[in-house]
PDB file of C-alpha atoms in Angstrom:
ATOM      1  CA  MET A   1     121.002 106.129 112.781  1.00 83.00           C
ATOM      2  CA  LYS A   2     122.578 103.181 110.965  1.00 94.00           C
ATOM      3  CA  THR A   3     122.131 103.988 107.276  1.00 97.00           C
ATOM      4  CA  ALA A   4     123.137 102.339 104.015  1.00 97.00           C
ATOM      5  CA  ILE A   5     123.124 103.523 100.421  1.00 98.00           C
ATOM      6  CA  VAL A   6     122.040 100.606  98.210  1.00 98.00           C
ATOM      7  CA  ILE A   7     122.993 100.653  94.527  1.00 97.00           C
ATOM      8  CA  PRO A   8     121.882  97.918  92.110  1.00 96.00           C
ATOM      9  CA  ALA A   9     124.251  97.705  89.155  1.00 95.00           C
ATOM     10  CA  PHE A  10     124.091  95.830  85.873  1.00 94.00           C
ATOM     11  CA  ASN A  11     126.797  96.515  83.292  1.00 94.00           C
ATOM     12  CA  GLU A  12     127.561  99.993  84.655  1.00 94.00           C
ATOM     13  CA  GLN A  13     131.349 100.021  84.139  1.00 94.00           C
ATOM     14  CA  VAL A  14     131.170 103.376  82.350  1.00 93.00           C
ATOM     15  CA  SER A  15     129.476 105.210  85.221  1.00 93.00           C
ATOM     16  CA  ILE A  16     129.968 103.249  88.440  1.00 95.00           C
ATOM     17  CA  CYS A  17     133.280 104.747  89.566  1.00 95.00           C
ATOM     18  CA  GLU A  18     132.038 108.284  88.964  1.00 95.00           C
ATOM     19  CA  VAL A  19     128.854 107.490  90.896  1.00 95.00           C
ATOM     20  CA  LEU A  20     130.696 105.981  93.851  1.00 96.00           C
ATOM     21  CA  ALA A  21     133.406 108.644  94.242  1.00 96.00           C
ATOM     22  CA  PRO A  22     131.281 111.311  96.012  1.00 96.00           C
ATOM     23  CA  LEU A  23     129.324 108.701  97.977  1.00 96.00           C
ATOM     24  CA  LEU A  24     132.521 107.297  99.476  1.00 95.00           C
ATOM     25  CA  GLN A  25     133.254 110.738 100.922  1.00 94.00           C
ATOM     26  CA  MET A  26     130.056 110.446 102.990  1.00 94.00           C
ATOM     27  CA  THR A  27     131.562 108.269 105.696  1.00 91.00           C
ATOM     28  CA  GLU A  28     128.416 108.264 107.832  1.00 93.00           C
ATOM     29  CA  PHE A  29     126.807 105.871 105.333  1.00 96.00           C
ATOM     30  CA  ASP A  30     127.673 102.300 104.378  1.00 97.00           C
ATOM     31  CA  ILE A  31     127.802 101.781 100.603  1.00 97.00           C
ATOM     32  CA  ILE A  32     126.275  98.547  99.302  1.00 98.00           C
ATOM     33  CA  VAL A  33     126.511  97.636  95.620  1.00 98.00           C
ATOM     34  CA  VAL A  34     124.412  94.722  94.375  1.00 98.00           C
ATOM     35  CA  ASP A  35     125.970  93.487  91.150  1.00 97.00           C
ATOM     36  CA  ASP A  36     123.169  91.964  89.067  1.00 96.00           C
ATOM     37  CA  ALA A  37     125.385  89.412  87.277  1.00 96.00           C
ATOM     38  CA  SER A  38     127.107  92.021  85.137  1.00 95.00           C
ATOM     39  CA  THR A  39     128.938  90.761  82.054  1.00 96.00           C
ATOM     40  CA  ASP A  40     131.340  93.727  81.902  1.00 95.00           C
ATOM     41  CA  HIS A  41     133.869  94.946  84.495  1.00 96.00           C
ATOM     42  CA  THR A  42     131.354  96.401  86.982  1.00 96.00           C
ATOM     43  CA  LEU A  43     131.933  93.754  89.652  1.00 96.00           C
ATOM     44  CA  GLU A  44     135.704  93.985  89.276  1.00 96.00           C
ATOM     45  CA  LEU A  45     135.642  97.776  89.682  1.00 96.00           C
ATOM     46  CA  VAL A  46     133.471  97.858  92.815  1.00 96.00           C
ATOM     47  CA  SER A  47     135.234  94.897  94.434  1.00 96.00           C
ATOM     48  CA  ALA A  48     138.552  96.752  94.232  1.00 95.00           C
ATOM     49  CA  ASN A  49     137.431  99.185  96.947  1.00 94.00           C
ATOM     50  CA  PRO A  50     137.357  97.691 100.481  1.00 94.00           C
ATOM     51  CA  GLN A  51     135.013 100.449 101.682  1.00 95.00           C
ATOM     52  CA  ILE A  52     132.201  99.021  99.568  1.00 97.00           C
ATOM     53  CA  ILE A  53     130.010  96.108 100.625  1.00 97.00           C
ATOM     54  CA  VAL A  54     129.565  94.090  97.427  1.00 97.00           C
ATOM     55  CA  LEU A  55     126.712  91.609  96.976  1.00 97.00           C
ATOM     56  CA  PRO A  56     127.351  89.718  93.714  1.00 97.00           C
ATOM     57  CA  LEU A  57     124.421  87.836  92.218  1.00 96.00           C
ATOM     58  CA  ALA A  58     124.940  84.611  90.289  1.00 95.00           C
ATOM     59  CA  VAL A  59     122.158  85.337  87.778  1.00 95.00           C
ATOM     60  CA  ASN A  60     120.526  88.501  86.498  1.00 94.00           C
ATOM     61  CA  ILE A  61     117.273  89.100  88.377  1.00 92.00           C
ATOM     62  CA  GLY A  62     116.387  92.660  87.357  1.00 90.00           C
ATOM     63  CA  ALA A  63     116.714  96.076  88.936  1.00 88.00           C
ATOM     64  CA  TRP A  64     113.971  95.812  91.563  1.00 90.00           C
ATOM     65  CA  LYS A  65     114.936  92.353  92.826  1.00 93.00           C
ATOM     66  CA  ALA A  66     118.586  93.391  92.930  1.00 95.00           C
ATOM     67  CA  MET A  67     117.522  96.417  94.958  1.00 95.00           C
ATOM     68  CA  GLN A  68     115.465  94.184  97.234  1.00 96.00           C
ATOM     69  CA  THR A  69     118.538  91.996  97.782  1.00 96.00           C
ATOM     70  CA  GLY A  70     120.305  95.037  99.211  1.00 97.00           C
ATOM     71  CA  ILE A  71     117.272  96.005 101.289  1.00 97.00           C
ATOM     72  CA  ARG A  72     117.062  92.476 102.699  1.00 97.00           C
ATOM     73  CA  TYR A  73     120.747  92.629 103.620  1.00 98.00           C
ATOM     74  CA  CYS A  74     120.036  95.857 105.503  1.00 97.00           C
ATOM     75  CA  HIS A  75     117.034  94.292 107.228  1.00 97.00           C
ATOM     76  CA  LEU A  76     119.102  91.328 108.424  1.00 97.00           C
ATOM     77  CA  ASN A  77     121.915  93.611 109.594  1.00 97.00           C
ATOM     78  CA  ASN A  78     119.676  96.008 111.538  1.00 96.00           C
ATOM     79  CA  TYR A  79     119.999  99.138 109.427  1.00 97.00           C
ATOM     80  CA  GLN A  80     117.476 101.778 110.424  1.00 96.00           C
ATOM     81  CA  ARG A  81     117.444 103.567 107.098  1.00 97.00           C
ATOM     82  CA  VAL A  82     118.164 102.739 103.452  1.00 97.00           C
ATOM     83  CA  ILE A  83     118.842 105.198 100.653  1.00 97.00           C
ATOM     84  CA  THR A  84     118.304 103.727  97.187  1.00 97.00           C
ATOM     85  CA  PHE A  85     120.524 105.151  94.490  1.00 96.00           C
ATOM     86  CA  ASP A  86     120.955 104.463  90.761  1.00 93.00           C
ATOM     87  CA  ALA A  87     124.263 103.417  89.218  1.00 93.00           C
ATOM     88  CA  ASP A  88     123.761 105.202  85.885  1.00 91.00           C
ATOM     89  CA  GLY A  89     124.829 108.671  87.023  1.00 91.00           C
ATOM     90  CA  GLN A  90     121.393 110.299  87.206  1.00 91.00           C
ATOM     91  CA  HIS A  91     121.321 110.785  90.968  1.00 94.00           C
ATOM     92  CA  LEU A  92     123.428 113.387  92.770  1.00 95.00           C
ATOM     93  CA  ALA A  93     125.133 112.544  96.042  1.00 95.00           C
ATOM     94  CA  ASN A  94     124.756 116.109  97.338  1.00 95.00           C
ATOM     95  CA  CYS A  95     120.959 115.608  97.464  1.00 94.00           C
ATOM     96  CA  ILE A  96     121.213 112.887 100.108  1.00 96.00           C
ATOM     97  CA  PRO A  97     121.687 115.072 103.242  1.00 94.00           C
ATOM     98  CA  ALA A  98     118.552 117.105 102.467  1.00 94.00           C
ATOM     99  CA  LEU A  99     116.502 113.944 101.933  1.00 95.00           C
ATOM    100  CA  CYS A 100     117.725 112.431 105.206  1.00 95.00           C
ATOM    101  CA  CYS A 101     117.115 115.648 107.162  1.00 94.00           C
ATOM    102  CA  TYR A 102     113.589 115.890 105.803  1.00 94.00           C
ATOM    103  CA  GLN A 103     112.890 112.250 106.629  1.00 94.00           C
ATOM    104  CA  GLU A 104     114.032 112.801 110.211  1.00 93.00           C
ATOM    105  CA  SER A 105     112.133 116.066 110.717  1.00 93.00           C
ATOM    106  CA  SER A 106     108.907 114.957 109.017  1.00 92.00           C
ATOM    107  CA  GLY A 107     108.812 111.439 110.428  1.00 92.00           C
ATOM    108  CA  HIS A 108     107.660 110.054 107.079  1.00 94.00           C
ATOM    109  CA  ASP A 109     108.441 106.423 106.354  1.00 95.00           C
ATOM    110  CA  VAL A 110     109.535 107.126 102.776  1.00 95.00           C
ATOM    111  CA  VAL A 111     110.972 110.266 101.203  1.00 95.00           C
ATOM    112  CA  ILE A 112     111.349 110.437  97.418  1.00 94.00           C
ATOM    113  CA  GLY A 113     113.853 112.594  95.599  1.00 93.00           C
ATOM    114  CA  SER A 114     111.545 114.091  92.991  1.00 89.00           C
ATOM    115  CA  CYS A 115     112.483 115.540  89.610  1.00 86.00           C
ATOM    116  CA  PRO A 116     109.182 115.589  87.663  1.00 75.00           C
ATOM    117  CA  GLU A 117     110.427 117.798  84.849  1.00 75.00           C
ATOM    118  CA  ARG A 118     112.673 115.014  83.544  1.00 72.00           C
ATOM    119  CA  GLY A 119     111.609 112.280  81.182  1.00 65.00           C
ATOM    120  CA  SER A 120     109.812 111.729  77.926  1.00 65.00           C
ATOM    121  CA  ILE A 121     106.201 112.324  76.927  1.00 69.00           C
ATOM    122  CA  ALA A 122     105.545 108.617  77.476  1.00 66.00           C
ATOM    123  CA  ARG A 123     106.840 108.846  81.042  1.00 69.00           C
ATOM    124  CA  HIS A 124     104.566 111.789  81.873  1.00 69.00           C
ATOM    125  CA  ILE A 125     101.521 110.087  80.345  1.00 72.00           C
ATOM    126  CA  ALA A 126     102.263 107.022  82.486  1.00 73.00           C
ATOM    127  CA  TRP A 127     102.665 109.092  85.656  1.00 68.00           C
ATOM    128  CA  LYS A 128      99.364 110.899  85.112  1.00 76.00           C
ATOM    129  CA  LEU A 129      97.464 107.666  84.507  1.00 73.00           C
ATOM    130  CA  PHE A 130      98.925 105.861  87.508  1.00 73.00           C
ATOM    131  CA  ARG A 131      98.319 108.779  89.867  1.00 75.00           C
ATOM    132  CA  ALA A 132      94.656 108.649  88.850  1.00 72.00           C
ATOM    133  CA  LEU A 133      94.377 104.858  89.150  1.00 71.00           C
ATOM    134  CA  SER A 134      96.298 104.405  92.380  1.00 71.00           C
ATOM    135  CA  GLY A 135      95.335 107.532  94.287  1.00 73.00           C
ATOM    136  CA  ILE A 136      99.013 108.060  95.133  1.00 77.00           C
ATOM    137  CA  LYS A 137      99.730 111.781  95.062  1.00 79.00           C
ATOM    138  CA  VAL A 138     103.385 111.589  94.112  1.00 81.00           C
ATOM    139  CA  GLU A 139     104.656 113.621  91.178  1.00 80.00           C
ATOM    140  CA  ASP A 140     107.734 111.530  90.356  1.00 81.00           C
ATOM    141  CA  LEU A 141     106.506 107.948  90.573  1.00 80.00           C
ATOM    142  CA  THR A 142     109.543 106.340  88.960  1.00 80.00           C
ATOM    143  CA  SER A 143     112.323 108.054  90.890  1.00 87.00           C
ATOM    144  CA  GLY A 144     114.780 105.511  92.268  1.00 88.00           C
ATOM    145  CA  LEU A 145     116.241 108.041  94.693  1.00 94.00           C
ATOM    146  CA  ARG A 146     114.393 107.219  97.897  1.00 95.00           C
ATOM    147  CA  VAL A 147     114.918 107.102 101.649  1.00 97.00           C
ATOM    148  CA  TYR A 148     113.234 104.156 103.375  1.00 96.00           C
ATOM    149  CA  GLY A 149     112.772 104.036 107.146  1.00 96.00           C
ATOM    150  CA  ARG A 150     112.842 100.834 109.190  1.00 96.00           C
ATOM    151  CA  ALA A 151     109.131 100.039 108.724  1.00 95.00           C
ATOM    152  CA  ALA A 152     109.495 100.292 104.944  1.00 95.00           C
ATOM    153  CA  ILE A 153     112.641  98.133 105.037  1.00 96.00           C
ATOM    154  CA  GLU A 154     110.737  95.398 106.862  1.00 96.00           C
ATOM    155  CA  ILE A 155     107.828  95.434 104.385  1.00 94.00           C
ATOM    156  CA  LEU A 156     110.054  95.542 101.295  1.00 94.00           C
ATOM    157  CA  SER A 157     112.074  92.583 102.578  1.00 95.00           C
ATOM    158  CA  THR A 158     109.065  90.257 102.488  1.00 92.00           C
ATOM    159  CA  ARG A 159     108.419  87.507  99.934  1.00 89.00           C
ATOM    160  CA  GLU A 160     105.362  89.410  98.736  1.00 88.00           C
ATOM    161  CA  ALA A 161     107.533  92.364  97.757  1.00 88.00           C
ATOM    162  CA  SER A 162     109.681  90.096  95.599  1.00 87.00           C
ATOM    163  CA  LEU A 163     106.664  89.608  93.318  1.00 82.00           C
ATOM    164  CA  LEU A 164     106.956  93.229  92.216  1.00 81.00           C
ATOM    165  CA  GLU A 165     108.749  93.949  88.959  1.00 76.00           C
ATOM    166  CA  TYR A 166     109.529  97.670  89.163  1.00 72.00           C
ATOM    167  CA  GLN A 167     110.574 100.018  91.959  1.00 76.00           C
ATOM    168  CA  ASP A 168     107.821 102.564  91.411  1.00 77.00           C
ATOM    169  CA  VAL A 169     104.043 102.421  91.724  1.00 78.00           C
ATOM    170  CA  GLY A 170     103.915  98.838  92.986  1.00 81.00           C
ATOM    171  CA  VAL A 171     106.290  99.570  95.850  1.00 86.00           C
ATOM    172  CA  LEU A 172     104.347 102.680  96.863  1.00 86.00           C
ATOM    173  CA  LEU A 173     101.034 100.811  96.660  1.00 84.00           C
ATOM    174  CA  MET A 174     102.386  98.093  98.935  1.00 85.00           C
ATOM    175  CA  LEU A 175     103.633 100.644 101.453  1.00 88.00           C
ATOM    176  CA  LYS A 176     100.331 102.516 101.269  1.00 85.00           C
ATOM    177  CA  THR A 177      98.440  99.279 101.974  1.00 83.00           C
ATOM    178  CA  PHE A 178     100.408  98.917 105.215  1.00 87.00           C
ATOM    179  CA  GLY A 179      99.606 102.494 106.179  1.00 88.00           C
ATOM    180  CA  LEU A 180     103.077 103.938 105.682  1.00 92.00           C
ATOM    181  CA  SER A 181     103.518 107.606 104.852  1.00 90.00           C
ATOM    182  CA  PHE A 182     105.600 109.082 102.049  1.00 87.00           C
ATOM    183  CA  SER A 183     106.471 112.467 100.659  1.00 91.00           C
ATOM    184  CA  GLU A 184     108.695 114.148  98.064  1.00 92.00           C
ATOM    185  CA  VAL A 185     111.601 116.548  98.137  1.00 93.00           C
ATOM    186  CA  PRO A 186     112.570 118.346  94.889  1.00 92.00           C
ATOM    187  CA  VAL A 187     116.039 117.404  93.646  1.00 93.00           C
ATOM    188  CA  ASP A 188     118.144 117.908  90.537  1.00 92.00           C
ATOM    189  CA  MET A 189     119.101 114.948  88.384  1.00 90.00           C
ATOM    190  CA  ASN A 190     121.593 114.407  85.593  1.00 87.00           C
ATOM    191  CA  ARG A 191     121.058 112.622  82.326  1.00 76.00           C
ATOM    192  CA  ARG A 192     122.212 109.023  82.584  1.00 66.00           C
ATOM    193  CA  VAL A 193     125.905 108.601  81.764  1.00 60.00           C
ATOM    194  CA  ASP A 194     125.387 105.421  79.777  1.00 59.00           C
ATOM    195  CA  GLY A 195     122.688 102.942  78.827  1.00 55.00           C
ATOM    196  CA  ILE A 196     118.933 103.314  78.440  1.00 54.00           C
ATOM    197  CA  SER A 197     115.828 103.287  80.597  1.00 56.00           C
ATOM    198  CA  ARG A 198     114.671  99.720  81.120  1.00 60.00           C
ATOM    199  CA  ILE A 199     111.056 100.945  81.132  1.00 58.00           C
ATOM    200  CA  PHE A 200     110.929 103.683  78.512  1.00 55.00           C
ATOM    201  CA  TYR A 201     113.519 102.544  75.953  1.00 54.00           C
ATOM    202  CA  SER A 202     110.890 101.453  73.376  1.00 56.00           C
ATOM    203  CA  TRP A 203     107.158 101.656  72.809  1.00 55.00           C
ATOM    204  CA  GLY A 204     106.957  97.877  73.322  1.00 64.00           C
ATOM    205  CA  ALA A 205     108.570  98.205  76.745  1.00 60.00           C
ATOM    206  CA  VAL A 206     106.243 101.102  77.549  1.00 56.00           C
ATOM    207  CA  ALA A 207     103.199  99.032  76.517  1.00 62.00           C
ATOM    208  CA  TYR A 208     104.271  96.146  78.758  1.00 58.00           C
ATOM    209  CA  TYR A 209     104.985  98.481  81.665  1.00 62.00           C
ATOM    210  CA  MET A 210     101.666 100.311  81.254  1.00 59.00           C
ATOM    211  CA  THR A 211      99.662  97.063  81.108  1.00 66.00           C
ATOM    212  CA  HIS A 212     101.496  95.477  84.046  1.00 60.00           C
ATOM    213  CA  THR A 213     101.226  98.525  86.303  1.00 62.00           C
ATOM    214  CA  THR A 214      97.617  99.315  85.331  1.00 62.00           C
ATOM    215  CA  LEU A 215      96.520  95.804  86.331  1.00 62.00           C
ATOM    216  CA  LEU A 216      98.500  96.113  89.554  1.00 62.00           C
ATOM    217  CA  CYS A 217      96.801  99.431  90.393  1.00 61.00           C
ATOM    218  CA  ILE A 218      93.334  98.067  89.645  1.00 58.00           C
ATOM    219  CA  SER A 219      93.884  94.929  91.735  1.00 62.00           C
ATOM    220  CA  LYS A 220      95.256  96.887  94.694  1.00 58.00           C
ATOM    221  CA  VAL A 221      92.460  99.475  94.608  1.00 51.00           C
ATOM    222  CA  ARG A 222      89.838  96.739  94.333  1.00 49.00           C
ATOM    223  CA  MET A 223      91.396  94.897  97.282  1.00 48.00           C
ATOM    224  CA  SER A 224      91.411  98.097  99.350  1.00 47.00           C
ATOM    225  CA  ASN A 225      87.751  98.730  98.524  1.00 43.00           C
ATOM    226  CA  GLU A 226      86.801  95.175  99.500  1.00 43.00           C
ATOM    227  CA  LEU A 227      88.651  95.471 102.809  1.00 39.00           C
ATOM    228  CA  SER A 228      86.942  98.809 103.523  1.00 42.00           C
ATOM    229  CA  TYR A 229      83.565  97.273 102.736  1.00 35.00           C
ATOM    230  CA  GLN A 230      84.206  94.290 105.002  1.00 41.00           C
ATOM    231  CA  LYS A 231      85.296  96.602 107.821  1.00 42.00           C
ATOM    232  CA  THR A 232      82.147  98.689 107.398  1.00 39.00           C
ATOM    233  CA  ILE A 233      79.941  95.592 107.556  1.00 40.00           C
ATOM    234  CA  GLN A 234      81.747  94.324 110.647  1.00 45.00           C
ATOM    235  CA  ASN A 235      81.283  97.676 112.396  1.00 48.00           C
ATOM    236  CA  TYR A 236      77.618  97.762 111.438  1.00 45.00           C
ATOM    237  CA  THR A 237      76.892  94.245 112.763  1.00 47.00           C
ATOM    238  CA  LYS A 238      78.611  94.777 116.133  1.00 51.00           C
TER     239      LYS A 238
END
């Protein structure tokens, strides 16, 4: 199965080489780094290794859209599976084989590397609220360690998916709308080597994230209810 590991990176010069070293030993996977217009030496460091496919962006477009750039590359180049991986040192390369094996044996479209015990109080409050609003029974909603099958790759390559701002609840809601299945596998995670969470670094950022994602959940659930109602009416009038 043609598989790529996609890593969005923005100013990750402190951690990127350490992150890539064990991944490059996994020769069955292609490594794709999407440099999100870094202003440090990230692009220089990843470009020095010919084993890495580097997609440099001219302007900073944010973590999700940088990730989607890599996913679109995989869609155009006929990859059957994409593993998304963070550049900040949180994710462990030795978790990848178990995630891939589970995805193959279960047949699920998406498998999430789940580490729900991590994170702040704010993160856990957000997870609890969004599980209730969205109906998505996933413990670790913000994990960026995921395995996407071909159906998920196709959906996440669309223009509609580019309207999303975060790779978490919105992505799962979109996949759920298309009837895709997803599950979790427990994994260990490290503390980030450098930098801060772009969602939970301040209460202002948390407030924006909570408002944005709450409205997204409400709109998606309302749309699903309307579609169910229309389908019921159509069946009744036949």
